[in-house]
PDB file of C-alpha atoms in Angstrom:
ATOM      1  CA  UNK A   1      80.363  63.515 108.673  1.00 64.00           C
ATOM      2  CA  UNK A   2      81.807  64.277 105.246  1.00 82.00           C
ATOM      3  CA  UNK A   3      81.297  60.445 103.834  1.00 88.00           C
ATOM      4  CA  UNK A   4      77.507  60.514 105.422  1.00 85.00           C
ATOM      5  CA  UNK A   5      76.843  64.061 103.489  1.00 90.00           C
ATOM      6  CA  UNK A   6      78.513  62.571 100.543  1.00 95.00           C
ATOM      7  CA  UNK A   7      76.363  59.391 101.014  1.00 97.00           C
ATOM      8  CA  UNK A   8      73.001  61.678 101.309  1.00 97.00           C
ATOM      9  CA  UNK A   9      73.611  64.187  98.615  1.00 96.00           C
ATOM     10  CA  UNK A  10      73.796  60.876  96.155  1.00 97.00           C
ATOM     11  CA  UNK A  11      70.570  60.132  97.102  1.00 97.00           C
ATOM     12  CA  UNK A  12      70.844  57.110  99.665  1.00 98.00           C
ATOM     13  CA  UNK A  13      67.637  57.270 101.723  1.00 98.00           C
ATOM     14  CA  UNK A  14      69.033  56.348 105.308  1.00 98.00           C
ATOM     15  CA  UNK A  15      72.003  58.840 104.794  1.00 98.00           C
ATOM     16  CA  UNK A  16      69.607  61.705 104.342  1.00 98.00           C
ATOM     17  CA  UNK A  17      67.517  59.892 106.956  1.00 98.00           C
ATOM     18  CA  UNK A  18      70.710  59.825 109.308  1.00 97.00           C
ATOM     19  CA  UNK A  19      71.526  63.275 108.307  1.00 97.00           C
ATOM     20  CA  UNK A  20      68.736  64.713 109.212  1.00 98.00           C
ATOM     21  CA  UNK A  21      68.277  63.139 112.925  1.00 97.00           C
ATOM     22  CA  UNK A  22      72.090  64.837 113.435  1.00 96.00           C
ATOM     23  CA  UNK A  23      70.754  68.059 112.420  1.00 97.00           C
ATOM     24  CA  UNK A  24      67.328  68.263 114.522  1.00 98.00           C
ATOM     25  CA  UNK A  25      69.610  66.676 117.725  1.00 97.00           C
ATOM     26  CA  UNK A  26      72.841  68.941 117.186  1.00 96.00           C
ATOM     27  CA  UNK A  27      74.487  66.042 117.322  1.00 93.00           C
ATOM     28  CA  UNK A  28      77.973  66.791 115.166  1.00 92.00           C
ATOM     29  CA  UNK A  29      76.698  69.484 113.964  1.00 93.00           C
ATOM     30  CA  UNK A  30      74.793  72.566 115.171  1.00 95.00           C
ATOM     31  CA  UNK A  31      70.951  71.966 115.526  1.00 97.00           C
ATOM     32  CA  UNK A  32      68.690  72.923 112.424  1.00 98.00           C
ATOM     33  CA  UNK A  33      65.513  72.543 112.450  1.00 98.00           C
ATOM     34  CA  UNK A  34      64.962  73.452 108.842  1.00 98.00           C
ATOM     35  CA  UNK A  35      68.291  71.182 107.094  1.00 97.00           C
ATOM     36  CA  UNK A  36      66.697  68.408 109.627  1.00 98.00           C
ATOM     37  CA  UNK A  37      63.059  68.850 107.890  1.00 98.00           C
ATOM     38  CA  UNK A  38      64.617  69.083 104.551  1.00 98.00           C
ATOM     39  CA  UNK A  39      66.921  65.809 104.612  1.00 98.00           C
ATOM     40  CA  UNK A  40      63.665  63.642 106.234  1.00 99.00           C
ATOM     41  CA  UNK A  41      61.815  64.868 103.647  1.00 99.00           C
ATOM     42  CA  UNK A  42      64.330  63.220 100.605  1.00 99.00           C
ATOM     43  CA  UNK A  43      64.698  60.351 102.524  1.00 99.00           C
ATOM     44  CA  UNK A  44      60.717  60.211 103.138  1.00 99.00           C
ATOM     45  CA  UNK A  45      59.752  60.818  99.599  1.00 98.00           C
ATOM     46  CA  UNK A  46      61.918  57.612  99.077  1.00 98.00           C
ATOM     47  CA  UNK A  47      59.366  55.631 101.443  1.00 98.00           C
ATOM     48  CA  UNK A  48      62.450  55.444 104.303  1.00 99.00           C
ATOM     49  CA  UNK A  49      59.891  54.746 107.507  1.00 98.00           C
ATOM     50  CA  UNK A  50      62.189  56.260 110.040  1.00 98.00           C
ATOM     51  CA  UNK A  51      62.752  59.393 107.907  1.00 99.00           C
ATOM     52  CA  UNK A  52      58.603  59.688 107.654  1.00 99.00           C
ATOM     53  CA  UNK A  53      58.290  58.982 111.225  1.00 99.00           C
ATOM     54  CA  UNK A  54      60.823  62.034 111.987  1.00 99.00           C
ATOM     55  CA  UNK A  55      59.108  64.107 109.212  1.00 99.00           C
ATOM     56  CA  UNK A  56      56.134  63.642 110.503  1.00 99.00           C
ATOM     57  CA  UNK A  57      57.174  64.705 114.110  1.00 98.00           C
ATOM     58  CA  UNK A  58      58.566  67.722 112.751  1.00 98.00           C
ATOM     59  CA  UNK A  59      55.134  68.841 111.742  1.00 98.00           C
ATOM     60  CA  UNK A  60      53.920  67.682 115.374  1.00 98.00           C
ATOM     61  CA  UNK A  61      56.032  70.039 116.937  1.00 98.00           C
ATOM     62  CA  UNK A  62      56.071  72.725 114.692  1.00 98.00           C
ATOM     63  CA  UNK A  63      60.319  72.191 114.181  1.00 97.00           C
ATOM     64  CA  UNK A  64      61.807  73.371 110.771  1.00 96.00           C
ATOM     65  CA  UNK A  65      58.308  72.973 109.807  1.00 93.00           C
ATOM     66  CA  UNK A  66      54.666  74.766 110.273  1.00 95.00           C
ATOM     67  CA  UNK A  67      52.921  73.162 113.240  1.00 97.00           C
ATOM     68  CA  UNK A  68      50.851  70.842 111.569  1.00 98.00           C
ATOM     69  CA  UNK A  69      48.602  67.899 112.747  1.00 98.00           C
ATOM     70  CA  UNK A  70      47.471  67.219 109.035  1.00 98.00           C
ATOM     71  CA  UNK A  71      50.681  66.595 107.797  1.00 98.00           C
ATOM     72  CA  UNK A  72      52.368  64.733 110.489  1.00 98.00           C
ATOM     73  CA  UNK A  73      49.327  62.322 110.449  1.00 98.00           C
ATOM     74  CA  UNK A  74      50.094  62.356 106.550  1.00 98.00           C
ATOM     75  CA  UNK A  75      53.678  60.726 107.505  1.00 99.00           C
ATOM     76  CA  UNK A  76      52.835  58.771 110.226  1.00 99.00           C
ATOM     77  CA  UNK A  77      50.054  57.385 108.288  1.00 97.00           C
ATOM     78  CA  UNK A  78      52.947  56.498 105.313  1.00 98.00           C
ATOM     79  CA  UNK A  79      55.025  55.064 108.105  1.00 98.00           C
ATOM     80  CA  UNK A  80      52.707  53.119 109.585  1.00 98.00           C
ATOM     81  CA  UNK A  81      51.814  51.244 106.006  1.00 97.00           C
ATOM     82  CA  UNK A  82      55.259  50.190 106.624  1.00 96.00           C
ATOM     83  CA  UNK A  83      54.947  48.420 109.770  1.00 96.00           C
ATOM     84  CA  UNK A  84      56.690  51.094 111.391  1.00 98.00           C
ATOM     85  CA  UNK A  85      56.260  50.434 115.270  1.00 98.00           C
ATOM     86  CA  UNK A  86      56.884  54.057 116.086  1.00 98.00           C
ATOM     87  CA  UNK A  87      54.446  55.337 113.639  1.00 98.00           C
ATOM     88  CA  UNK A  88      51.712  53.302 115.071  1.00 98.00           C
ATOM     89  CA  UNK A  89      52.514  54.917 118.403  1.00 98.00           C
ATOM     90  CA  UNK A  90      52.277  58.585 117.050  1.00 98.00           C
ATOM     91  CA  UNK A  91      49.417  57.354 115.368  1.00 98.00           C
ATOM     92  CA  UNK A  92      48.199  56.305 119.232  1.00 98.00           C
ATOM     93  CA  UNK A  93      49.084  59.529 120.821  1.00 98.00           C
ATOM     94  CA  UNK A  94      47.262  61.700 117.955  1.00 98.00           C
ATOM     95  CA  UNK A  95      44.042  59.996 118.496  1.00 98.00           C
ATOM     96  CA  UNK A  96      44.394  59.832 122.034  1.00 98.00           C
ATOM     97  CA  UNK A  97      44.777  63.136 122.524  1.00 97.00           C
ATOM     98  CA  UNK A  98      42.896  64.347 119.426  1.00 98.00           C
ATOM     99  CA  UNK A  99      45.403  65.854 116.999  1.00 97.00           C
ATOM    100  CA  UNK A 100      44.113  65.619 113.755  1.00 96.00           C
ATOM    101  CA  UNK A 101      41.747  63.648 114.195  1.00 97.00           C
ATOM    102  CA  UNK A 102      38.569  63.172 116.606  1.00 98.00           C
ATOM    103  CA  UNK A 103      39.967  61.917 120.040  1.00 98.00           C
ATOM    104  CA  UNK A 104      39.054  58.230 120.324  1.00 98.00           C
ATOM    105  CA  UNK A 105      40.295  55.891 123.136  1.00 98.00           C
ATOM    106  CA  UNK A 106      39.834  52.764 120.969  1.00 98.00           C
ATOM    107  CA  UNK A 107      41.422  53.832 118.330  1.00 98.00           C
ATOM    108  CA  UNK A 108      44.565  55.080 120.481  1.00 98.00           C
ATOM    109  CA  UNK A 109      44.795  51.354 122.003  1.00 98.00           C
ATOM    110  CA  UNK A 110      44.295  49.816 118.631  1.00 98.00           C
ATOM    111  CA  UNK A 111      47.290  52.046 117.593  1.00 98.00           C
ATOM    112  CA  UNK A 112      49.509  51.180 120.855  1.00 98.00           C
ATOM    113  CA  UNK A 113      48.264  47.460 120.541  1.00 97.00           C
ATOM    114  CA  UNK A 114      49.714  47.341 117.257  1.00 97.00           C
ATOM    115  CA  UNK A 115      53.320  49.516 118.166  1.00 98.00           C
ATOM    116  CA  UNK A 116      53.601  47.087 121.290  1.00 97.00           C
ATOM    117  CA  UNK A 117      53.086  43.960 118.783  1.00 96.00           C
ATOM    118  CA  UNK A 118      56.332  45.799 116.682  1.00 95.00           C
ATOM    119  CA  UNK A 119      58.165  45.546 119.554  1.00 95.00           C
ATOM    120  CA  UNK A 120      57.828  49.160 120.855  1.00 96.00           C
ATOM    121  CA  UNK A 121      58.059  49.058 124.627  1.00 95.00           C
ATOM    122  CA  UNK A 122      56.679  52.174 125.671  1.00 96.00           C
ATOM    123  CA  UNK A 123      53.595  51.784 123.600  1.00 97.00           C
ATOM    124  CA  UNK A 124      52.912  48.995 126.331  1.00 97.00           C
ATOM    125  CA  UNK A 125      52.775  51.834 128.690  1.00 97.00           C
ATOM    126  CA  UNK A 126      50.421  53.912 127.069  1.00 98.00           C
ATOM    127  CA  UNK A 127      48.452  51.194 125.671  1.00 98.00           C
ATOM    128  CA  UNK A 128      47.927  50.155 129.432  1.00 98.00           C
ATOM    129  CA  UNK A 129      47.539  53.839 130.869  1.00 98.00           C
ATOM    130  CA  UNK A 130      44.386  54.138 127.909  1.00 97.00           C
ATOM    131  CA  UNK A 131      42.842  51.047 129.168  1.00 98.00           C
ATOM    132  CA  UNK A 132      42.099  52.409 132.744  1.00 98.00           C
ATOM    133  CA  UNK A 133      40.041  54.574 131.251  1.00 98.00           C
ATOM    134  CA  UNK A 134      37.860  52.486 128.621  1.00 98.00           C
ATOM    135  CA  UNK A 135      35.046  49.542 129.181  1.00 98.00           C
ATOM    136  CA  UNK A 136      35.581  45.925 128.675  1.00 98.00           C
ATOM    137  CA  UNK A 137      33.802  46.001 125.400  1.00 98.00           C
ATOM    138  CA  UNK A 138      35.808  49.439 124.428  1.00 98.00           C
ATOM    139  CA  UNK A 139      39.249  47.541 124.719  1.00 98.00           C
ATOM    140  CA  UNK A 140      37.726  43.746 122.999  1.00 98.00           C
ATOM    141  CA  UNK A 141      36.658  46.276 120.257  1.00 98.00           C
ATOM    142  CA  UNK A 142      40.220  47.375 120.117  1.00 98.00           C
ATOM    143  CA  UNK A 143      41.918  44.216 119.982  1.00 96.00           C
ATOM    144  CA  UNK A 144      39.489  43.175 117.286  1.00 97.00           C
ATOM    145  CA  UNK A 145      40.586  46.074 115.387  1.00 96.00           C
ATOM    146  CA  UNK A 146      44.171  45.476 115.889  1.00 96.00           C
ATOM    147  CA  UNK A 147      44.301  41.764 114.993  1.00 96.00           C
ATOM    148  CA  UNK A 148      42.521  42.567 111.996  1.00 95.00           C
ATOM    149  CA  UNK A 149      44.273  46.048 110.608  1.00 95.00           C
ATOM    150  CA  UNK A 150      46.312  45.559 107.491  1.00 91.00           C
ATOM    151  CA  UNK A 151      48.123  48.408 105.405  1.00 87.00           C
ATOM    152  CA  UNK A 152      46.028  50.004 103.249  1.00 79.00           C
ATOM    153  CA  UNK A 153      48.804  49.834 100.153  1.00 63.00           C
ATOM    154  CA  UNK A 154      49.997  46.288  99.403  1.00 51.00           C
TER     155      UNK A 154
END
């Protein structure tokens, strides 16, 4: 763990990123919430997805961080300029369940269309569970959406 802190305190953004995810899981070292926020948060403000992603859950959960649907929108939304396929599922489950942001079924399965495209298999799931509950021209409007979304930064 020594060379990974070493690594992190230099400033390498997937070192702090790694860092952090063994500090909110315990893994190697005992579970804090607050180190966990604060080594995401170097590695975010470096544009590291992952590290954004986990920021941003932080906030979502309230862990080493004020609950927050504002902000871990804010880092999803960063993530998901990335590509990040995990992003654009958060991104999914916040507008599908209306956290942050006014609940919207289309949205949600433009979001999990677009994580499933990334190659994130449980987005599939979700994507699929969303569409039970949407019309015909709900979902075309959806997959219209998600062929044509494009990050908002070049």
């Amino acid at each position: 763990m020594s060379e990974a802190l070493k690594h992190a305190q230099a400033g390498d953004p997937n070192a702090q990123n790694q860092l952090g995810i063994h500090y909110s899981e315990g893994r190697g070292l005992p579970q804090n919430y607050l180190e966990a926020k604060d080594w995401f948060k170097k590695a975010a403000d470096q544009g590291h997805a992952g590290a954004q992603v986990n920021l941003g859950t932080l906030y979502s959960l309230g862990q080493g961080a004020p609950y927050s649907d504002h902000m871990a929108l804010f880092w999803f939304q960063k993530a998901a300029e990335q590509r990040n396929a995990l992003a654009f599922a958060k991104l999914g489950m916040m507008y599908e369940r209306g956290r942050g942001v006014p609940q919207s079924l289309v949205e949600a399965h433009m979001w999990y269309s677009l994580s499933a495209a990334y190659g994130e298999k449980r987005a599939v799931e979700s994507r699929d569970t969303i569409a039970t509950r949407m019309t015909r021209s709900q979902i075309t409007e959806s997959e219209e959406r998600a062929k044509k979304w494009t990050p908002a930064r070049p």
